[in-house]
XYZ file of C-alpha atoms in Angstrom:
520
model
C -43.218 4.955 -10.370
C -42.524 1.276 -10.011
C -44.414 -0.844 -7.504
C -43.318 -0.667 -3.810
C -40.015 -2.242 -2.807
C -39.617 -3.436 0.687
C -36.897 -3.396 -0.004
C -31.685 -22.869 25.368
C -29.515 -25.117 25.725
C -27.082 -26.534 23.254
C -27.611 -30.066 24.411
C -29.228 -32.753 22.259
C -32.759 -33.878 22.953
C -33.749 -37.464 22.203
C -35.724 -36.073 19.265
C -36.413 -32.526 18.081
C -39.434 -30.975 19.827
C -42.733 -31.639 18.086
C -43.656 -27.921 18.240
C -40.350 -26.042 18.320
C -41.884 -22.659 17.545
C -45.126 -22.546 19.544
C -45.344 -18.761 19.287
C -44.252 -18.471 15.666
C -46.196 -15.546 14.168
C -47.022 -17.078 10.786
C -48.866 -20.142 9.511
C -51.992 -22.040 10.544
C -52.055 -25.304 12.526
C -51.647 -27.509 9.454
C -48.782 -25.455 8.079
C -47.046 -25.410 11.445
C -47.451 -29.155 11.826
C -45.928 -29.703 8.400
C -43.057 -27.428 9.302
C -42.479 -29.258 12.590
C -42.347 -32.592 10.825
C -39.937 -31.259 8.228
C -37.782 -29.754 10.932
C -37.636 -33.044 12.820
C -36.522 -34.831 9.658
C -33.821 -32.280 8.849
C -32.472 -32.008 12.392
C -32.356 -35.768 12.762
C -30.347 -36.098 9.537
C -27.920 -33.323 10.475
C -27.368 -34.745 13.943
C -25.787 -37.740 12.236
C -23.062 -35.605 10.632
C -22.464 -32.811 13.172
C -21.499 -32.658 16.848
C -24.262 -31.573 19.227
C -22.882 -28.074 19.810
C -22.810 -27.355 16.058
C -26.564 -27.708 15.540
C -29.195 -25.253 16.799
C -32.950 -25.572 16.355
C -34.655 -24.225 19.499
C -36.435 -20.960 18.899
C -34.309 -18.973 21.352
C -31.157 -20.223 19.613
C -32.153 -19.423 16.029
C -33.743 -16.001 16.636
C -30.332 -14.228 16.535
C -29.954 -15.484 12.963
C -33.345 -14.320 11.661
C -31.964 -11.285 9.784
C -28.778 -9.607 8.696
C -28.125 -5.850 8.790
C -31.443 -5.280 7.000
C -33.540 -5.690 10.141
C -36.921 -4.743 8.677
C -37.388 -8.234 7.201
C -36.930 -11.433 9.183
C -37.451 -15.183 8.950
C -36.488 -18.151 11.103
C -34.821 -21.229 9.590
C -35.582 -24.819 10.453
C -32.159 -24.908 12.091
C -28.718 -23.300 12.160
C -25.533 -25.292 11.641
C -22.057 -24.124 12.695
C -19.550 -26.530 11.117
C -15.916 -26.408 12.210
C -14.262 -28.303 9.349
C -14.652 -28.458 5.593
C -15.615 -32.117 5.923
C -18.572 -31.025 8.043
C -19.532 -28.380 5.455
C -19.523 -31.072 2.785
C -21.634 -33.368 4.970
C -24.182 -30.609 5.614
C -24.459 -29.723 1.930
C -24.830 -33.344 0.840
C -27.467 -33.953 3.504
C -29.449 -30.887 2.485
C -29.139 -31.779 -1.184
C -30.418 -35.272 -0.509
C -33.376 -33.922 1.472
C -33.932 -31.035 -1.003
C -33.560 -28.461 1.780
C -32.585 -24.865 0.944
C -29.263 -23.634 2.355
C -28.408 -20.014 3.166
C -24.737 -19.371 3.923
C -24.040 -16.698 6.537
C -20.925 -14.820 7.607
C -20.969 -12.040 10.200
C -24.505 -10.897 9.322
C -23.431 -7.340 8.502
C -25.027 -7.342 5.030
C -27.572 -4.628 4.290
C -29.827 -6.146 1.634
C -31.224 -9.266 3.316
C -28.884 -11.585 1.431
C -28.301 -13.710 4.543
C -31.915 -13.730 5.710
C -32.901 -17.372 6.365
C -35.277 -19.483 4.360
C -38.199 -20.582 6.559
C -38.014 -24.103 5.144
C -34.234 -24.186 5.031
C -30.968 -24.411 6.918
C -28.758 -21.459 7.818
C -25.114 -22.430 7.338
C -23.020 -20.220 9.624
C -19.338 -20.106 8.674
C -18.299 -18.062 11.702
C -15.852 -20.711 12.904
C -13.798 -20.582 9.703
C -11.736 -17.713 11.066
C -8.102 -18.676 10.490
C -5.516 -16.750 8.491
C -3.747 -19.673 6.835
C -0.821 -17.865 5.234
C 0.598 -14.400 4.631
C 3.139 -14.459 1.803
C 5.009 -11.148 1.632
C 6.959 -12.241 -1.447
C 3.897 -12.916 -3.612
C 1.952 -10.252 -1.682
C -0.974 -12.554 -0.982
C -2.838 -13.877 2.016
C -4.763 -17.135 2.183
C -7.637 -16.906 4.632
C -10.718 -18.812 5.647
C -14.048 -17.242 4.773
C -14.864 -16.178 8.346
C -11.768 -13.990 8.775
C -12.652 -10.360 9.436
C -11.725 -7.857 6.766
C -9.579 -5.752 9.088
C -7.819 -8.807 10.523
C -6.162 -9.409 7.150
C -4.507 -5.988 7.220
C -3.500 -6.495 10.842
C -1.769 -9.771 9.927
C -0.042 -8.209 6.912
C 1.094 -5.038 8.722
C 4.460 -6.446 9.927
C 5.414 -6.856 6.266
C 4.404 -3.301 5.326
C 1.342 -4.617 3.450
C -2.428 -4.386 3.805
C -5.696 -5.475 2.181
C -7.150 -2.522 0.277
C -10.979 -2.972 0.230
C -12.241 -1.353 3.436
C -16.025 -1.442 3.956
C -17.257 0.713 6.823
C -18.076 -2.518 8.669
C -14.522 -3.845 8.181
C -14.006 -4.327 11.905
C -16.737 -7.012 11.819
C -17.541 -8.083 8.248
C -15.888 -11.235 6.906
C -14.011 -11.894 3.692
C -16.568 -14.535 2.693
C -19.327 -11.942 2.930
C -17.170 -9.449 1.027
C -16.810 -12.004 -1.770
C -20.557 -12.659 -1.783
C -21.430 -8.968 -2.127
C -18.339 -7.705 -4.003
C -17.842 -5.146 -1.236
C -15.877 -1.947 -1.671
C -15.211 0.844 0.798
C -13.948 4.401 0.899
C -10.711 3.534 -0.929
C -12.216 1.442 -3.717
C -11.931 4.303 -6.241
C -8.168 3.831 -6.505
C -7.720 0.264 -5.305
C -10.855 -1.440 -6.597
C -13.635 -3.608 -5.206
C -13.295 -7.126 -3.811
C -13.284 -8.602 -7.334
C -10.141 -6.606 -8.134
C -8.344 -7.771 -4.988
C -9.090 -11.504 -4.964
C -7.048 -14.104 -6.845
C -8.819 -17.317 -5.912
C -12.014 -18.487 -4.235
C -12.418 -22.072 -3.103
C -15.606 -23.687 -1.867
C -18.290 -26.299 -2.480
C -21.381 -26.700 -4.617
C -24.750 -27.670 -3.157
C -23.881 -31.304 -3.942
C -20.788 -30.982 -1.729
C -18.398 -31.080 -4.684
C -15.204 -28.967 -4.381
C -14.874 -26.048 -6.764
C -12.107 -23.486 -7.305
C -12.486 -20.143 -9.088
C -9.405 -18.282 -10.310
C -5.866 -19.229 -9.294
C -2.885 -17.980 -7.347
C -1.272 -16.986 -10.644
C -2.023 -13.742 -12.453
C -4.420 -15.542 -14.778
C -6.418 -18.760 -14.929
C -7.188 -20.950 -17.912
C -10.686 -21.014 -19.353
C -13.617 -18.742 -18.633
C -13.246 -16.022 -15.998
C -15.567 -17.609 -13.454
C -13.918 -15.764 -10.562
C -15.727 -12.591 -11.567
C -18.962 -14.590 -11.712
C -18.745 -15.975 -8.182
C -17.607 -12.674 -6.639
C -20.857 -10.804 -6.082
C -23.063 -13.874 -6.589
C -24.476 -13.561 -3.045
C -24.066 -17.221 -2.126
C -26.260 -18.454 -4.963
C -23.631 -20.519 -6.813
C -21.364 -22.068 -4.179
C -20.430 -21.905 -0.498
C -17.084 -20.133 -0.104
C -14.669 -21.569 2.463
C -11.250 -20.165 1.509
C -10.021 -17.053 -0.313
C -6.641 -15.896 -1.635
C -6.459 -12.094 -1.567
C -3.961 -9.619 -2.949
C -1.976 -7.437 -0.567
C -0.608 -4.015 -1.466
C 2.223 -1.988 0.072
C 1.173 0.451 2.749
C 1.645 3.998 1.364
C 4.474 6.020 2.848
C 2.115 8.925 3.422
C -1.564 9.804 3.159
C -3.244 13.194 3.517
C -6.912 14.118 3.307
C -8.630 17.310 2.187
C -11.938 18.330 3.758
C -13.646 20.553 1.179
C -16.795 22.468 2.128
C -19.431 23.641 -0.329
C -22.383 25.945 0.265
C -24.288 24.294 -2.565
C -24.727 20.573 -3.285
C -24.707 21.258 -7.011
C -21.183 22.633 -6.782
C -20.064 19.721 -4.631
C -21.359 17.236 -7.200
C -19.685 19.128 -10.020
C -16.419 19.157 -8.054
C -16.396 15.350 -7.891
C -16.697 15.077 -11.664
C -14.075 17.817 -12.117
C -11.482 16.015 -9.984
C -11.801 12.844 -12.067
C -11.917 14.821 -15.319
C -8.593 16.410 -14.339
C -7.007 12.954 -14.504
C -6.721 12.609 -10.712
C -7.627 9.282 -9.106
C -7.756 9.973 -5.361
C -7.285 7.164 -2.862
C -10.704 8.168 -1.572
C -13.358 10.651 -2.670
C -16.401 10.743 -0.405
C -19.351 13.096 -0.053
C -21.767 13.841 2.800
C -24.692 16.241 2.859
C -25.364 18.675 5.710
C -27.800 16.482 7.713
C -25.376 13.549 7.612
C -22.452 15.784 8.556
C -24.362 17.023 11.589
C -25.220 13.481 12.668
C -21.642 12.180 12.502
C -20.091 15.299 14.027
C -22.318 14.940 17.070
C -21.221 11.304 17.322
C -17.429 11.387 16.777
C -16.413 15.090 16.687
C -14.444 14.632 13.483
C -13.982 18.380 12.964
C -16.470 18.705 10.102
C -17.765 22.040 8.814
C -21.347 22.177 10.082
C -22.217 25.231 7.982
C -21.536 23.501 4.668
C -24.384 22.114 2.598
C -22.051 19.294 1.559
C -18.485 18.261 2.277
C -16.030 16.181 0.275
C -13.224 14.083 1.704
C -10.455 13.767 -0.879
C -7.420 11.660 -0.042
C -4.026 11.311 -1.701
C -1.548 8.570 -0.814
C 1.865 7.397 -2.007
C 5.333 8.840 -1.601
C 5.594 12.279 0.056
C 6.363 13.831 -3.324
C 3.384 12.180 -5.021
C 1.057 13.188 -2.201
C 2.203 16.809 -2.205
C 1.668 17.115 -5.961
C -1.764 15.440 -5.897
C -2.964 17.504 -2.947
C -1.969 20.719 -4.730
C -3.761 19.632 -7.914
C -6.930 18.706 -6.019
C -6.904 21.973 -4.070
C -6.728 23.861 -7.355
C -9.668 21.933 -8.846
C -11.809 22.169 -5.706
C -11.151 25.888 -5.350
C -12.087 26.408 -8.991
C -15.370 24.588 -8.366
C -16.358 27.029 -5.621
C -15.280 25.338 -2.401
C -16.084 27.650 0.497
C -13.474 26.103 2.796
C -10.497 23.811 2.256
C -8.635 22.080 5.075
C -5.804 19.587 4.651
C -5.048 17.084 7.413
C -2.000 18.236 9.339
C -0.971 14.798 10.560
C -2.049 11.155 10.601
C -4.251 11.657 13.666
C -6.298 14.349 11.941
C -6.546 12.303 8.741
C -7.944 9.360 10.700
C -10.303 11.739 12.494
C -11.684 12.965 9.167
C -12.293 9.373 8.091
C -13.742 8.325 11.447
C -16.774 10.474 10.712
C -17.333 8.889 7.314
C -16.775 5.381 8.677
C -19.329 5.994 11.441
C -22.081 7.412 9.248
C -24.350 4.395 9.773
C -24.117 4.154 13.587
C -24.442 7.933 13.798
C -27.730 7.686 11.902
C -28.888 4.958 14.280
C -28.488 7.377 17.189
C -31.075 9.803 15.825
C -33.724 7.415 14.471
C -35.354 4.179 15.701
C -34.607 2.585 12.320
C -33.041 3.424 8.993
C -32.972 1.754 5.610
C -29.655 2.151 3.816
C -30.124 2.192 0.078
C -27.335 1.386 -2.369
C -27.315 2.362 -6.017
C -24.844 3.743 -8.527
C -25.182 6.609 -10.988
C -22.837 8.453 -13.371
C -20.701 10.893 -11.365
C -22.006 13.860 -13.346
C -25.523 13.190 -11.973
C -24.617 13.382 -8.262
C -26.147 16.817 -7.814
C -29.267 15.747 -9.729
C -29.891 12.747 -7.486
C -29.457 14.871 -4.344
C -32.072 17.310 -5.608
C -34.392 14.408 -6.479
C -33.966 12.819 -3.036
C -34.771 16.145 -1.349
C -38.048 16.238 -3.304
C -38.771 12.645 -2.291
C -38.347 13.578 1.375
C -41.278 15.939 0.987
C -43.303 13.431 -1.027
C -42.921 10.558 1.459
C -42.700 12.601 4.663
C -39.446 10.979 5.819
C -35.946 12.330 6.398
C -32.971 11.052 4.419
C -29.275 11.451 5.218
C -26.898 11.123 2.285
C -23.386 9.714 2.174
C -21.739 8.699 -1.107
C -18.701 6.925 -2.464
C -18.757 9.966 -4.686
C -15.772 9.074 -6.850
C -17.569 5.899 -7.951
C -21.050 7.434 -8.087
C -22.116 4.909 -5.431
C -24.970 6.290 -3.297
C -25.867 5.344 0.264
C -28.994 7.347 1.178
C -30.187 6.449 4.696
C -33.960 6.784 5.038
C -34.979 7.357 8.660
C -38.199 5.730 9.900
C -39.830 3.809 12.740
C -40.352 0.135 11.884
C -42.998 -0.116 14.606
C -45.205 2.144 12.501
C -46.487 0.125 9.496
C -47.292 3.296 7.583
C -43.761 4.633 8.005
C -42.307 1.289 6.905
C -44.532 1.335 3.816
C -43.509 4.897 2.952
C -39.873 3.980 3.504
C -40.216 1.099 1.027
C -41.770 3.437 -1.532
C -39.053 6.016 -0.931
C -36.302 3.419 -1.394
C -37.868 2.062 -4.572
C -38.119 5.586 -5.946
C -34.413 6.239 -5.304
C -33.430 3.031 -7.081
C -35.703 3.613 -10.052
C -34.493 7.206 -10.357
C -30.906 5.927 -10.342
C -31.714 3.611 -13.257
C -33.348 6.471 -15.165
C -30.188 8.514 -14.680
C -28.133 5.787 -16.336
C -27.159 3.911 -13.188
C -27.843 0.583 -11.538
C -29.862 -0.612 -8.540
C -26.842 -1.736 -6.544
C -23.211 -0.873 -6.019
C -21.735 -2.968 -3.225
C -24.543 -4.072 -0.878
C -26.070 -6.616 -3.225
C -29.679 -7.285 -4.156
C -30.713 -9.841 -1.538
C -34.443 -9.593 -0.915
C -34.482 -5.813 -0.629
C -34.085 -4.970 -4.317
C -35.929 -7.777 -6.081
C -38.622 -5.385 -7.262
C -36.088 -2.931 -8.625
C -34.334 -5.690 -10.558
C -37.576 -5.919 -12.533
C -37.075 -2.280 -13.510
C -33.477 -2.556 -14.629
C -33.404 -5.958 -16.350
C -35.619 -7.425 -19.050
C -37.165 -10.912 -18.808
C -34.535 -12.153 -21.271
C -31.700 -10.756 -19.166
C -33.105 -12.262 -15.988
C -33.433 -15.646 -17.720
C -29.744 -15.492 -18.614
C -28.986 -14.918 -14.938
C -31.088 -17.955 -14.045
C -29.152 -19.963 -16.636
C -25.923 -19.263 -14.755
C -27.622 -20.173 -11.497
C -28.872 -23.481 -12.941
C -25.390 -24.364 -14.199
C -24.106 -24.414 -10.609
C -27.274 -25.269 -8.672
C -29.779 -27.098 -10.911
C -32.382 -27.588 -8.192
C -32.074 -24.066 -6.811
C -31.264 -24.827 -3.172
C -28.539 -22.252 -2.497
C -30.005 -18.988 -1.184
C -33.273 -19.298 -3.139
C -35.680 -16.397 -3.530
C -32.867 -13.839 -3.611
C -31.152 -11.593 -6.161
C -32.982 -12.616 -9.364
C -36.742 -11.961 -9.478
C -38.867 -14.515 -11.274
C -41.157 -13.609 -14.149
C -44.138 -14.040 -11.844
C -42.742 -11.739 -9.192
C -42.105 -9.025 -11.759
C -45.576 -9.532 -13.196
C -46.923 -8.915 -9.693
C -45.027 -5.645 -9.531
C -42.059 -6.991 -7.620
C -43.950 -6.730 -4.354
C -42.641 -8.305 -1.183
C -45.419 -9.536 1.080
C -44.556 -8.876 4.709
C -46.594 -10.266 7.580
C -45.991 -9.346 11.201
C -42.356 -8.500 10.556
C -41.583 -11.778 8.794
C -41.010 -12.152 5.099
C -42.376 -15.502 3.870
C -40.869 -17.008 0.778
C -43.603 -17.559 -1.789
C -43.419 -20.542 -4.065
C -41.165 -19.737 -6.961
C -41.382 -20.931 -10.552
C -37.971 -22.526 -10.366
C -35.853 -21.038 -7.594
């Protein structure tokens, strides 16, 4: 097996405090003094380009930014900036570039791979105030939005025109479109409607030098290289996104959902492959194992079959005639694959109830465990049953429980490993467990991520999937946009040295220091 994967006031002081983090848990006196001096320099420079309320550096003000949804690993930046205009974003980037200070862009902080975790010697650039929907164009079926607009808010704004934005991550009530672009997020309906990259026409933002850059266009195609598909999913390593043009699609006339129960996970996995093999592309095709079903049913009372070893949620949408035909075809396939129970939503309320359980899988898991680590990998659909069997064996090996929920139609896994982060041994076993799932996914012909990104969590596993030559090509793209390596450094692409060291992440007292890197 591969090496372990760990996976105040807002007012302005005359000068930044000499020792702003007196109880910081890492670093000796000399290191802390150096940090304090660097912080004073950076804060002083940023105060010249930002209003007082847009700059935070006191410990109590920056602690809320020390992690994203991956709470096991944390770091505190030199300061946090909250610009309100693009001119201020440009000023921040140019200042940081001049001072050679790393910059980590942050949206809502709902990411699950540590992609927005701060750099301890850097600046966290919060884009939370860029939350305006600039235009909804029902004729071209597009919406132009700032990066801090919530995913669900786009659909709310488009609803009066009978349109909506298709990608629907489970965190859509909170996650922002800028974060969706960074991670190439999907959701339960991405099987039919695609990921973020399939639903975005244009991304506009700025390089680390503060130069404007536009990827894609409002037209159906853009001249030159397809750089839009490069920036979508780049995790903030190439540019800082400020504005996005998204596609809107017509709201279906009707949607119905089948809840299919199986008394054997093998049959459930085979049923997923059989539905797709039959030429059916459901609007959604999700899978949950029995432990996950029990957790969400206790939380939201979605009406799930608690006796089933696994359940599938299979949705059809479109015109009433299209839905009726697709539902009948799916029922036939699912029955032929040994479904023990089939229930079709009777009305819209029941359909939403079925999906409420799936959408609340993560908070439901949080109710039964002090902590959980949500993994994210992708495998061929035909191997779904195999990975479930392998994960069950890993539960015994590492002595930890795992609840499983999948974007089954895409082969995108989301195993949730339950543990207590206050117990170092449990955290260590959780890291080993997660690394094993990712490596097993690669062995089965899959990849170490689907929609949550790499961040810091999966650096070790990137060493398993990609060769040194492939990783160098990734660095070449990074250098083309960010020659000095200041945007979100230490994330996504492991260096040769890190892979030589086994991809290990060195965690001290709950903080994840950023070791010196060869280049980035």
